[in-house]
């Protein structure tokens, strides 16, 4: 994968863009008049002016960069790349070796002869041999076989595609091992490597914030939050209606009784749910708390 090539930005292009910006500003003023109360303004005249300007300045309106991708379905030891400012014949002494190491990333590829899909790494090394009629990448670690409607987790170490727990669809990754999935009832939960249930499937949204999972659902028409450790342990709290992360990654929470408190990064209640208001400061480990008519820091 060769990322980005930018042509030389010439003085003519710079001046052209300046003219373009000026002209766009003038066009906007004309259009404001047309959209106003001026019944005599001719919209077709403005369109003709705009079209004429675009046709005479196409070189300034085109792309100023190009992306070139080179990929191979099988391992390649090296490829040679040379850049020239003009058309020329590449000679041996002009060749420049380009080397790179495999980065973290896996893609599907199609074996043209077998008409089957497999998976390669960023260097073209085959991780999974082509044996799937349909296979698309859902993320770096998850792939979907649309012919059988099966999500797979890519076990790179053993070069295996392991089926995700039956009845679940991949949604998004949270970290290297944990991902959000959706069950047949459209509820969200968290699985480890597509198999082990960490957060139960009963939520409408799940986010990883610091060292906790913040999961919310609707209870009697009102948004309610549950908190879990990254190991999947539910943190016992009263019903929560608000969860906000503070500067030190602890959490300001509000109960259904409209009382505020603070949980630390492990989920322990370090400020009890008995205050009328809590304001998080930008400085770690400090908050303003209000109880009745008194405010503390």
PDB file of C-alpha atoms in Angstrom:
ATOM      1  CA  UNK A   1       0.000   0.000   0.000  1.00  0.00           C
ATOM      2  CA  UNK A   2       1.581   3.257  -1.126  1.00  0.00           C
ATOM      3  CA  UNK A   3      -0.158   6.039   0.687  1.00  0.00           C
ATOM      4  CA  UNK A   4      -0.035   9.498  -0.810  1.00  0.00           C
ATOM      5  CA  UNK A   5       1.516  11.457  -3.693  1.00  0.00           C
ATOM      6  CA  UNK A   6       1.041  15.222  -4.001  1.00  0.00           C
ATOM      7  CA  UNK A   7       1.945  17.071  -7.217  1.00  0.00           C
ATOM      8  CA  UNK A   8       3.892  20.291  -6.970  1.00  0.00           C
ATOM      9  CA  UNK A   9       1.596  23.157  -5.987  1.00  0.00           C
ATOM     10  CA  UNK A  10       2.471  25.750  -8.613  1.00  0.00           C
ATOM     11  CA  UNK A  11       2.093  29.516  -8.426  1.00  0.00           C
ATOM     12  CA  UNK A  12      -0.592  29.318 -11.135  1.00  0.00           C
ATOM     13  CA  UNK A  13      -2.576  26.850  -9.059  1.00  0.00           C
ATOM     14  CA  UNK A  14      -2.224  29.057  -5.968  1.00  0.00           C
ATOM     15  CA  UNK A  15      -3.435  32.148  -7.821  1.00  0.00           C
ATOM     16  CA  UNK A  16      -6.218  30.128  -9.425  1.00  0.00           C
ATOM     17  CA  UNK A  17      -7.493  28.970  -6.039  1.00  0.00           C
ATOM     18  CA  UNK A  18      -7.424  32.532  -4.753  1.00  0.00           C
ATOM     19  CA  UNK A  19      -9.559  33.600  -7.727  1.00  0.00           C
ATOM     20  CA  UNK A  20     -11.859  30.637  -7.153  1.00  0.00           C
ATOM     21  CA  UNK A  21     -12.412  31.554  -3.510  1.00  0.00           C
ATOM     22  CA  UNK A  22     -13.117  35.160  -4.462  1.00  0.00           C
ATOM     23  CA  UNK A  23     -15.516  34.107  -7.184  1.00  0.00           C
ATOM     24  CA  UNK A  24     -17.337  31.698  -4.890  1.00  0.00           C
ATOM     25  CA  UNK A  25     -17.813  34.537  -2.405  1.00  0.00           C
ATOM     26  CA  UNK A  26     -19.244  36.758  -5.149  1.00  0.00           C
ATOM     27  CA  UNK A  27     -21.562  33.970  -6.320  1.00  0.00           C
ATOM     28  CA  UNK A  28     -22.847  33.480  -2.775  1.00  0.00           C
ATOM     29  CA  UNK A  29     -23.730  37.184  -2.590  1.00  0.00           C
ATOM     30  CA  UNK A  30     -25.574  36.961  -5.912  1.00  0.00           C
ATOM     31  CA  UNK A  31     -27.495  33.913  -4.723  1.00  0.00           C
ATOM     32  CA  UNK A  32     -28.493  35.665  -1.516  1.00  0.00           C
ATOM     33  CA  UNK A  33     -29.978  38.409  -3.656  1.00  0.00           C
ATOM     34  CA  UNK A  34     -31.815  35.834  -5.752  1.00  0.00           C
ATOM     35  CA  UNK A  35     -33.244  34.176  -2.679  1.00  0.00           C
ATOM     36  CA  UNK A  36     -34.296  37.529  -1.268  1.00  0.00           C
ATOM     37  CA  UNK A  37     -37.003  39.939  -2.338  1.00  0.00           C
ATOM     38  CA  UNK A  38     -35.377  41.012  -5.618  1.00  0.00           C
ATOM     39  CA  UNK A  39     -37.887  39.784  -8.226  1.00  0.00           C
ATOM     40  CA  UNK A  40     -35.801  41.175 -11.129  1.00  0.00           C
ATOM     41  CA  UNK A  41     -32.693  39.029 -10.461  1.00  0.00           C
ATOM     42  CA  UNK A  42     -31.932  36.535 -13.237  1.00  0.00           C
ATOM     43  CA  UNK A  43     -30.926  33.148 -11.801  1.00  0.00           C
ATOM     44  CA  UNK A  44     -29.957  31.818 -15.243  1.00  0.00           C
ATOM     45  CA  UNK A  45     -27.397  34.598 -15.665  1.00  0.00           C
ATOM     46  CA  UNK A  46     -25.708  33.605 -12.402  1.00  0.00           C
ATOM     47  CA  UNK A  47     -25.680  29.936 -13.417  1.00  0.00           C
ATOM     48  CA  UNK A  48     -24.073  30.811 -16.772  1.00  0.00           C
ATOM     49  CA  UNK A  49     -21.353  32.821 -14.998  1.00  0.00           C
ATOM     50  CA  UNK A  50     -20.639  29.953 -12.614  1.00  0.00           C
ATOM     51  CA  UNK A  51     -20.528  27.377 -15.413  1.00  0.00           C
ATOM     52  CA  UNK A  52     -18.177  29.539 -17.515  1.00  0.00           C
ATOM     53  CA  UNK A  53     -15.822  30.013 -14.580  1.00  0.00           C
ATOM     54  CA  UNK A  54     -15.717  26.287 -13.797  1.00  0.00           C
ATOM     55  CA  UNK A  55     -15.013  25.364 -17.429  1.00  0.00           C
ATOM     56  CA  UNK A  56     -12.153  27.867 -17.686  1.00  0.00           C
ATOM     57  CA  UNK A  57     -10.572  26.832 -14.357  1.00  0.00           C
ATOM     58  CA  UNK A  58     -10.923  23.049 -14.310  1.00  0.00           C
ATOM     59  CA  UNK A  59      -7.256  22.535 -13.404  1.00  0.00           C
ATOM     60  CA  UNK A  60      -7.831  24.290 -10.071  1.00  0.00           C
ATOM     61  CA  UNK A  61     -10.955  22.335  -9.262  1.00  0.00           C
ATOM     62  CA  UNK A  62      -9.482  18.865  -9.772  1.00  0.00           C
ATOM     63  CA  UNK A  63      -7.747  16.707  -7.143  1.00  0.00           C
ATOM     64  CA  UNK A  64      -4.390  17.878  -5.797  1.00  0.00           C
ATOM     65  CA  UNK A  65      -3.349  14.433  -4.609  1.00  0.00           C
ATOM     66  CA  UNK A  66      -3.500  10.859  -5.798  1.00  0.00           C
ATOM     67  CA  UNK A  67      -3.523   7.556  -3.976  1.00  0.00           C
ATOM     68  CA  UNK A  68      -1.885   4.502  -5.477  1.00  0.00           C
ATOM     69  CA  UNK A  69      -2.428   1.061  -3.998  1.00  0.00           C
ATOM     70  CA  UNK A  70      -0.341  -1.989  -4.871  1.00  0.00           C
ATOM     71  CA  UNK A  71      -1.329  -5.314  -3.376  1.00  0.00           C
ATOM     72  CA  UNK A  72      -0.518  -8.967  -3.986  1.00  0.00           C
ATOM     73  CA  UNK A  73      -2.516 -12.064  -3.071  1.00  0.00           C
ATOM     74  CA  UNK A  74       0.607 -14.062  -2.212  1.00  0.00           C
ATOM     75  CA  UNK A  75       3.910 -13.308  -0.457  1.00  0.00           C
ATOM     76  CA  UNK A  76       6.258 -11.001  -2.388  1.00  0.00           C
ATOM     77  CA  UNK A  77       9.846 -10.577  -1.217  1.00  0.00           C
ATOM     78  CA  UNK A  78      10.175  -7.057  -2.595  1.00  0.00           C
ATOM     79  CA  UNK A  79       8.988  -4.676  -5.271  1.00  0.00           C
ATOM     80  CA  UNK A  80      10.878  -1.833  -6.896  1.00  0.00           C
ATOM     81  CA  UNK A  81       9.472   1.658  -7.218  1.00  0.00           C
ATOM     82  CA  UNK A  82      10.851   4.743  -8.951  1.00  0.00           C
ATOM     83  CA  UNK A  83       9.424   8.272  -9.231  1.00  0.00           C
ATOM     84  CA  UNK A  84      10.198  10.511 -12.206  1.00  0.00           C
ATOM     85  CA  UNK A  85       9.238  14.126 -12.920  1.00  0.00           C
ATOM     86  CA  UNK A  86       8.574  13.377 -16.569  1.00  0.00           C
ATOM     87  CA  UNK A  87       8.111  10.400 -18.873  1.00  0.00           C
ATOM     88  CA  UNK A  88      11.310   8.366 -19.066  1.00  0.00           C
ATOM     89  CA  UNK A  89      12.548   4.836 -19.441  1.00  0.00           C
ATOM     90  CA  UNK A  90      13.512   3.253 -16.144  1.00  0.00           C
ATOM     91  CA  UNK A  91      17.019   1.830 -16.238  1.00  0.00           C
ATOM     92  CA  UNK A  92      18.672  -0.525 -13.810  1.00  0.00           C
ATOM     93  CA  UNK A  93      20.650   2.227 -12.089  1.00  0.00           C
ATOM     94  CA  UNK A  94      17.393   4.141 -11.529  1.00  0.00           C
ATOM     95  CA  UNK A  95      15.751   1.380  -9.487  1.00  0.00           C
ATOM     96  CA  UNK A  96      15.221   2.127  -5.829  1.00  0.00           C
ATOM     97  CA  UNK A  97      14.471  -0.760  -3.439  1.00  0.00           C
ATOM     98  CA  UNK A  98      11.467  -0.237  -1.169  1.00  0.00           C
ATOM     99  CA  UNK A  99      11.049  -2.417   1.885  1.00  0.00           C
ATOM    100  CA  UNK A 100       8.441  -2.601   4.608  1.00  0.00           C
ATOM    101  CA  UNK A 101       7.321  -4.890   7.387  1.00  0.00           C
ATOM    102  CA  UNK A 102       3.847  -6.281   7.913  1.00  0.00           C
ATOM    103  CA  UNK A 103       1.562  -3.970   9.867  1.00  0.00           C
ATOM    104  CA  UNK A 104      -1.460  -4.972  11.923  1.00  0.00           C
ATOM    105  CA  UNK A 105      -4.219  -5.469   9.396  1.00  0.00           C
ATOM    106  CA  UNK A 106      -5.869  -8.312   7.512  1.00  0.00           C
ATOM    107  CA  UNK A 107      -7.869  -8.241   4.303  1.00  0.00           C
ATOM    108  CA  UNK A 108      -9.877 -10.664   2.208  1.00  0.00           C
ATOM    109  CA  UNK A 109      -8.661 -11.632  -1.259  1.00  0.00           C
ATOM    110  CA  UNK A 110     -10.198 -13.559  -4.124  1.00  0.00           C
ATOM    111  CA  UNK A 111      -8.437 -16.524  -5.700  1.00  0.00           C
ATOM    112  CA  UNK A 112      -9.302 -15.958  -9.353  1.00  0.00           C
ATOM    113  CA  UNK A 113      -8.989 -19.619 -10.329  1.00  0.00           C
ATOM    114  CA  UNK A 114     -10.889 -21.135  -7.422  1.00  0.00           C
ATOM    115  CA  UNK A 115     -13.351 -18.208  -7.174  1.00  0.00           C
ATOM    116  CA  UNK A 116     -13.032 -18.466  -3.397  1.00  0.00           C
ATOM    117  CA  UNK A 117     -12.077 -15.927  -0.727  1.00  0.00           C
ATOM    118  CA  UNK A 118      -9.282 -16.140   1.826  1.00  0.00           C
ATOM    119  CA  UNK A 119      -7.435 -13.714   4.143  1.00  0.00           C
ATOM    120  CA  UNK A 120      -3.958 -12.184   3.846  1.00  0.00           C
ATOM    121  CA  UNK A 121      -1.932  -9.865   6.073  1.00  0.00           C
ATOM    122  CA  UNK A 122      -0.618  -6.474   4.945  1.00  0.00           C
ATOM    123  CA  UNK A 123       2.384  -8.111   3.234  1.00  0.00           C
ATOM    124  CA  UNK A 124       0.287 -10.593   1.293  1.00  0.00           C
ATOM    125  CA  UNK A 125       1.093 -13.600   3.483  1.00  0.00           C
ATOM    126  CA  UNK A 126      -1.833 -16.017   3.401  1.00  0.00           C
ATOM    127  CA  UNK A 127      -3.463 -16.371   6.828  1.00  0.00           C
ATOM    128  CA  UNK A 128      -6.592 -18.242   5.705  1.00  0.00           C
ATOM    129  CA  UNK A 129      -6.574 -20.283   2.487  1.00  0.00           C
ATOM    130  CA  UNK A 130      -9.302 -19.415  -0.057  1.00  0.00           C
ATOM    131  CA  UNK A 131     -12.318 -21.599   0.749  1.00  0.00           C
ATOM    132  CA  UNK A 132     -15.239 -19.168   1.207  1.00  0.00           C
ATOM    133  CA  UNK A 133     -17.769 -18.272  -1.483  1.00  0.00           C
ATOM    134  CA  UNK A 134     -18.372 -14.897   0.160  1.00  0.00           C
ATOM    135  CA  UNK A 135     -16.242 -13.244   2.831  1.00  0.00           C
ATOM    136  CA  UNK A 136     -16.062  -9.590   3.894  1.00  0.00           C
ATOM    137  CA  UNK A 137     -14.149  -7.851   6.669  1.00  0.00           C
ATOM    138  CA  UNK A 138     -16.175  -6.398   9.547  1.00  0.00           C
ATOM    139  CA  UNK A 139     -13.110  -5.174  11.474  1.00  0.00           C
ATOM    140  CA  UNK A 140      -9.446  -6.077  11.885  1.00  0.00           C
ATOM    141  CA  UNK A 141     -10.369  -9.302  13.676  1.00  0.00           C
ATOM    142  CA  UNK A 142     -13.886 -10.145  12.474  1.00  0.00           C
ATOM    143  CA  UNK A 143     -15.103 -11.364   9.090  1.00  0.00           C
ATOM    144  CA  UNK A 144     -18.578 -12.107   7.801  1.00  0.00           C
ATOM    145  CA  UNK A 145     -19.555 -14.986   5.499  1.00  0.00           C
ATOM    146  CA  UNK A 146     -22.718 -13.692   3.828  1.00  0.00           C
ATOM    147  CA  UNK A 147     -23.398 -16.993   2.065  1.00  0.00           C
ATOM    148  CA  UNK A 148     -23.939 -18.710   5.435  1.00  0.00           C
ATOM    149  CA  UNK A 149     -24.638 -15.552   7.538  1.00  0.00           C
ATOM    150  CA  UNK A 150     -21.850 -16.399   9.989  1.00  0.00           C
ATOM    151  CA  UNK A 151     -19.508 -13.979  11.793  1.00  0.00           C
ATOM    152  CA  UNK A 152     -15.957 -15.240  12.363  1.00  0.00           C
ATOM    153  CA  UNK A 153     -13.205 -14.186  14.743  1.00  0.00           C
ATOM    154  CA  UNK A 154      -9.734 -14.355  13.174  1.00  0.00           C
ATOM    155  CA  UNK A 155      -7.339 -16.378  15.319  1.00  0.00           C
ATOM    156  CA  UNK A 156      -4.073 -15.207  13.734  1.00  0.00           C
ATOM    157  CA  UNK A 157      -1.825 -17.308  15.967  1.00  0.00           C
ATOM    158  CA  UNK A 158      -3.430 -20.601  14.899  1.00  0.00           C
ATOM    159  CA  UNK A 159      -4.467 -19.306  11.448  1.00  0.00           C
ATOM    160  CA  UNK A 160      -8.118 -20.169  12.048  1.00  0.00           C
ATOM    161  CA  UNK A 161     -11.467 -18.479  11.577  1.00  0.00           C
ATOM    162  CA  UNK A 162     -13.505 -19.285  14.672  1.00  0.00           C
ATOM    163  CA  UNK A 163     -17.313 -18.914  14.418  1.00  0.00           C
ATOM    164  CA  UNK A 164     -18.844 -16.306  16.701  1.00  0.00           C
ATOM    165  CA  UNK A 165     -21.303 -17.578  19.301  1.00  0.00           C
ATOM    166  CA  UNK A 166     -24.467 -18.701  17.502  1.00  0.00           C
ATOM    167  CA  UNK A 167     -27.197 -16.089  17.175  1.00  0.00           C
ATOM    168  CA  UNK A 168     -24.941 -13.034  17.536  1.00  0.00           C
ATOM    169  CA  UNK A 169     -23.781 -10.402  15.025  1.00  0.00           C
ATOM    170  CA  UNK A 170     -20.626  -8.324  15.344  1.00  0.00           C
ATOM    171  CA  UNK A 171     -21.149  -4.579  15.914  1.00  0.00           C
ATOM    172  CA  UNK A 172     -17.790  -2.994  16.823  1.00  0.00           C
ATOM    173  CA  UNK A 173     -14.531  -3.580  18.705  1.00  0.00           C
ATOM    174  CA  UNK A 174     -13.842  -2.121  22.135  1.00  0.00           C
ATOM    175  CA  UNK A 175     -10.264  -3.378  22.547  1.00  0.00           C
ATOM    176  CA  UNK A 176      -8.059  -6.227  21.312  1.00  0.00           C
ATOM    177  CA  UNK A 177     -10.231  -8.953  22.902  1.00  0.00           C
ATOM    178  CA  UNK A 178     -13.629  -7.433  23.611  1.00  0.00           C
ATOM    179  CA  UNK A 179     -16.302  -6.451  21.102  1.00  0.00           C
ATOM    180  CA  UNK A 180     -19.927  -5.357  21.131  1.00  0.00           C
ATOM    181  CA  UNK A 181     -22.403  -7.797  19.540  1.00  0.00           C
ATOM    182  CA  UNK A 182     -26.131  -7.796  18.865  1.00  0.00           C
ATOM    183  CA  UNK A 183     -28.431 -10.755  19.466  1.00  0.00           C
ATOM    184  CA  UNK A 184     -31.578 -11.766  17.570  1.00  0.00           C
ATOM    185  CA  UNK A 185     -33.676  -9.452  19.764  1.00  0.00           C
ATOM    186  CA  UNK A 186     -31.498  -6.487  18.712  1.00  0.00           C
ATOM    187  CA  UNK A 187     -30.063  -6.168  22.229  1.00  0.00           C
ATOM    188  CA  UNK A 188     -26.386  -5.338  22.712  1.00  0.00           C
ATOM    189  CA  UNK A 189     -23.839  -7.138  24.872  1.00  0.00           C
ATOM    190  CA  UNK A 190     -20.076  -7.763  25.021  1.00  0.00           C
ATOM    191  CA  UNK A 191     -18.255 -10.977  24.053  1.00  0.00           C
ATOM    192  CA  UNK A 192     -14.604 -11.846  24.509  1.00  0.00           C
ATOM    193  CA  UNK A 193     -13.155 -13.192  21.228  1.00  0.00           C
ATOM    194  CA  UNK A 194     -16.676 -13.743  19.943  1.00  0.00           C
ATOM    195  CA  UNK A 195     -17.489 -16.436  22.503  1.00  0.00           C
ATOM    196  CA  UNK A 196     -17.356 -15.582  26.216  1.00  0.00           C
ATOM    197  CA  UNK A 197     -20.167 -13.312  27.422  1.00  0.00           C
ATOM    198  CA  UNK A 198     -18.796 -10.409  29.471  1.00  0.00           C
ATOM    199  CA  UNK A 199     -21.792  -8.033  29.488  1.00  0.00           C
ATOM    200  CA  UNK A 200     -25.285  -9.583  29.159  1.00  0.00           C
ATOM    201  CA  UNK A 201     -27.449  -8.853  26.125  1.00  0.00           C
ATOM    202  CA  UNK A 202     -30.051  -6.412  27.449  1.00  0.00           C
ATOM    203  CA  UNK A 203     -28.770  -2.975  26.421  1.00  0.00           C
ATOM    204  CA  UNK A 204     -29.386  -0.370  23.727  1.00  0.00           C
ATOM    205  CA  UNK A 205     -25.865   1.135  23.930  1.00  0.00           C
ATOM    206  CA  UNK A 206     -22.527   0.085  25.433  1.00  0.00           C
ATOM    207  CA  UNK A 207     -19.349   2.152  25.718  1.00  0.00           C
ATOM    208  CA  UNK A 208     -15.961   1.386  27.236  1.00  0.00           C
ATOM    209  CA  UNK A 209     -15.010   4.396  29.356  1.00  0.00           C
ATOM    210  CA  UNK A 210     -11.735   4.105  31.195  1.00  0.00           C
ATOM    211  CA  UNK A 211     -11.720   0.867  33.159  1.00  0.00           C
ATOM    212  CA  UNK A 212     -15.490   0.343  33.081  1.00  0.00           C
ATOM    213  CA  UNK A 213     -18.280  -0.543  30.651  1.00  0.00           C
ATOM    214  CA  UNK A 214     -21.137   1.965  30.665  1.00  0.00           C
ATOM    215  CA  UNK A 215     -24.284   0.236  29.410  1.00  0.00           C
ATOM    216  CA  UNK A 216     -27.672   1.869  29.108  1.00  0.00           C
ATOM    217  CA  UNK A 217     -31.234   0.666  28.597  1.00  0.00           C
ATOM    218  CA  UNK A 218     -34.749   2.073  28.895  1.00  0.00           C
ATOM    219  CA  UNK A 219     -36.732   1.466  32.062  1.00  0.00           C
ATOM    220  CA  UNK A 220     -40.357   2.650  32.077  1.00  0.00           C
ATOM    221  CA  UNK A 221     -39.518   5.087  29.273  1.00  0.00           C
ATOM    222  CA  UNK A 222     -36.433   6.576  30.976  1.00  0.00           C
ATOM    223  CA  UNK A 223     -32.762   6.060  30.208  1.00  0.00           C
ATOM    224  CA  UNK A 224     -31.017   3.958  32.855  1.00  0.00           C
ATOM    225  CA  UNK A 225     -27.349   2.975  33.231  1.00  0.00           C
ATOM    226  CA  UNK A 226     -25.503  -0.104  34.491  1.00  0.00           C
ATOM    227  CA  UNK A 227     -21.758  -0.232  35.099  1.00  0.00           C
ATOM    228  CA  UNK A 228     -19.506  -3.287  34.660  1.00  0.00           C
ATOM    229  CA  UNK A 229     -15.820  -3.930  35.244  1.00  0.00           C
ATOM    230  CA  UNK A 230     -13.790  -5.100  32.253  1.00  0.00           C
ATOM    231  CA  UNK A 231     -14.006  -8.620  33.713  1.00  0.00           C
ATOM    232  CA  UNK A 232     -17.790  -8.457  33.468  1.00  0.00           C
ATOM    233  CA  UNK A 233     -18.683  -7.878  37.124  1.00  0.00           C
ATOM    234  CA  UNK A 234     -21.812  -5.754  37.618  1.00  0.00           C
ATOM    235  CA  UNK A 235     -21.181  -2.822  39.965  1.00  0.00           C
ATOM    236  CA  UNK A 236     -23.972  -2.664  42.537  1.00  0.00           C
ATOM    237  CA  UNK A 237     -25.476   0.848  42.604  1.00  0.00           C
ATOM    238  CA  UNK A 238     -28.953   2.366  42.901  1.00  0.00           C
ATOM    239  CA  UNK A 239     -30.657   2.934  39.554  1.00  0.00           C
ATOM    240  CA  UNK A 240     -28.623   5.555  37.689  1.00  0.00           C
ATOM    241  CA  UNK A 241     -29.982   8.193  35.291  1.00  0.00           C
ATOM    242  CA  UNK A 242     -26.652   9.947  34.506  1.00  0.00           C
ATOM    243  CA  UNK A 243     -23.031   8.775  34.143  1.00  0.00           C
ATOM    244  CA  UNK A 244     -20.285  11.282  33.218  1.00  0.00           C
ATOM    245  CA  UNK A 245     -16.531  10.696  33.205  1.00  0.00           C
ATOM    246  CA  UNK A 246     -14.431  13.188  35.201  1.00  0.00           C
ATOM    247  CA  UNK A 247     -10.898  14.474  34.589  1.00  0.00           C
ATOM    248  CA  UNK A 248      -9.256  11.626  36.542  1.00  0.00           C
ATOM    249  CA  UNK A 249     -11.369   8.932  34.762  1.00  0.00           C
ATOM    250  CA  UNK A 250     -13.655   8.531  37.766  1.00  0.00           C
ATOM    251  CA  UNK A 251     -17.414   8.914  37.230  1.00  0.00           C
ATOM    252  CA  UNK A 252     -19.994  11.423  38.399  1.00  0.00           C
ATOM    253  CA  UNK A 253     -23.314   9.562  38.693  1.00  0.00           C
ATOM    254  CA  UNK A 254     -26.890  10.598  39.441  1.00  0.00           C
ATOM    255  CA  UNK A 255     -29.511   8.305  40.913  1.00  0.00           C
ATOM    256  CA  UNK A 256     -33.190   8.129  39.952  1.00  0.00           C
ATOM    257  CA  UNK A 257     -33.820  10.055  43.201  1.00  0.00           C
ATOM    258  CA  UNK A 258     -31.796  12.961  41.706  1.00  0.00           C
ATOM    259  CA  UNK A 259     -28.903  12.563  44.133  1.00  0.00           C
ATOM    260  CA  UNK A 260     -25.281  12.790  42.933  1.00  0.00           C
ATOM    261  CA  UNK A 261     -22.146  10.833  43.852  1.00  0.00           C
ATOM    262  CA  UNK A 262     -18.750   9.802  42.457  1.00  0.00           C
ATOM    263  CA  UNK A 263     -17.393   6.345  41.581  1.00  0.00           C
ATOM    264  CA  UNK A 264     -13.650   5.779  41.285  1.00  0.00           C
ATOM    265  CA  UNK A 265     -12.052   4.000  38.317  1.00  0.00           C
ATOM    266  CA  UNK A 266     -12.714   0.613  39.942  1.00  0.00           C
ATOM    267  CA  UNK A 267     -16.403   1.366  40.422  1.00  0.00           C
ATOM    268  CA  UNK A 268     -16.220   1.997  44.175  1.00  0.00           C
ATOM    269  CA  UNK A 269     -18.520   4.744  45.488  1.00  0.00           C
ATOM    270  CA  UNK A 270     -16.031   7.263  46.949  1.00  0.00           C
ATOM    271  CA  UNK A 271     -18.568  10.101  47.262  1.00  0.00           C
ATOM    272  CA  UNK A 272     -21.961   8.759  48.376  1.00  0.00           C
ATOM    273  CA  UNK A 273     -25.152   9.406  46.410  1.00  0.00           C
ATOM    274  CA  UNK A 274     -26.481  12.088  48.765  1.00  0.00           C
ATOM    275  CA  UNK A 275     -25.568  15.422  47.151  1.00  0.00           C
ATOM    276  CA  UNK A 276     -27.882  17.798  45.306  1.00  0.00           C
ATOM    277  CA  UNK A 277     -25.254  18.732  42.722  1.00  0.00           C
ATOM    278  CA  UNK A 278     -21.720  17.787  41.703  1.00  0.00           C
ATOM    279  CA  UNK A 279     -19.571  19.724  39.233  1.00  0.00           C
ATOM    280  CA  UNK A 280     -16.442  18.059  37.878  1.00  0.00           C
ATOM    281  CA  UNK A 281     -13.336  20.253  37.655  1.00  0.00           C
ATOM    282  CA  UNK A 282     -10.721  20.009  34.893  1.00  0.00           C
ATOM    283  CA  UNK A 283      -8.180  19.212  37.616  1.00  0.00           C
ATOM    284  CA  UNK A 284      -8.028  15.530  38.567  1.00  0.00           C
ATOM    285  CA  UNK A 285      -9.331  14.404  41.974  1.00  0.00           C
ATOM    286  CA  UNK A 286     -11.316  17.609  42.615  1.00  0.00           C
ATOM    287  CA  UNK A 287     -15.065  18.312  42.373  1.00  0.00           C
ATOM    288  CA  UNK A 288     -17.557  20.844  43.717  1.00  0.00           C
ATOM    289  CA  UNK A 289     -20.367  19.207  45.701  1.00  0.00           C
ATOM    290  CA  UNK A 290     -23.535  20.919  46.871  1.00  0.00           C
ATOM    291  CA  UNK A 291     -25.814  19.769  49.671  1.00  0.00           C
ATOM    292  CA  UNK A 292     -28.631  22.035  50.677  1.00  0.00           C
ATOM    293  CA  UNK A 293     -27.182  25.532  50.816  1.00  0.00           C
ATOM    294  CA  UNK A 294     -23.582  24.453  51.354  1.00  0.00           C
ATOM    295  CA  UNK A 295     -20.926  23.840  48.683  1.00  0.00           C
ATOM    296  CA  UNK A 296     -17.707  21.911  49.290  1.00  0.00           C
ATOM    297  CA  UNK A 297     -14.630  21.193  47.180  1.00  0.00           C
TER     298      UNK A 297
END
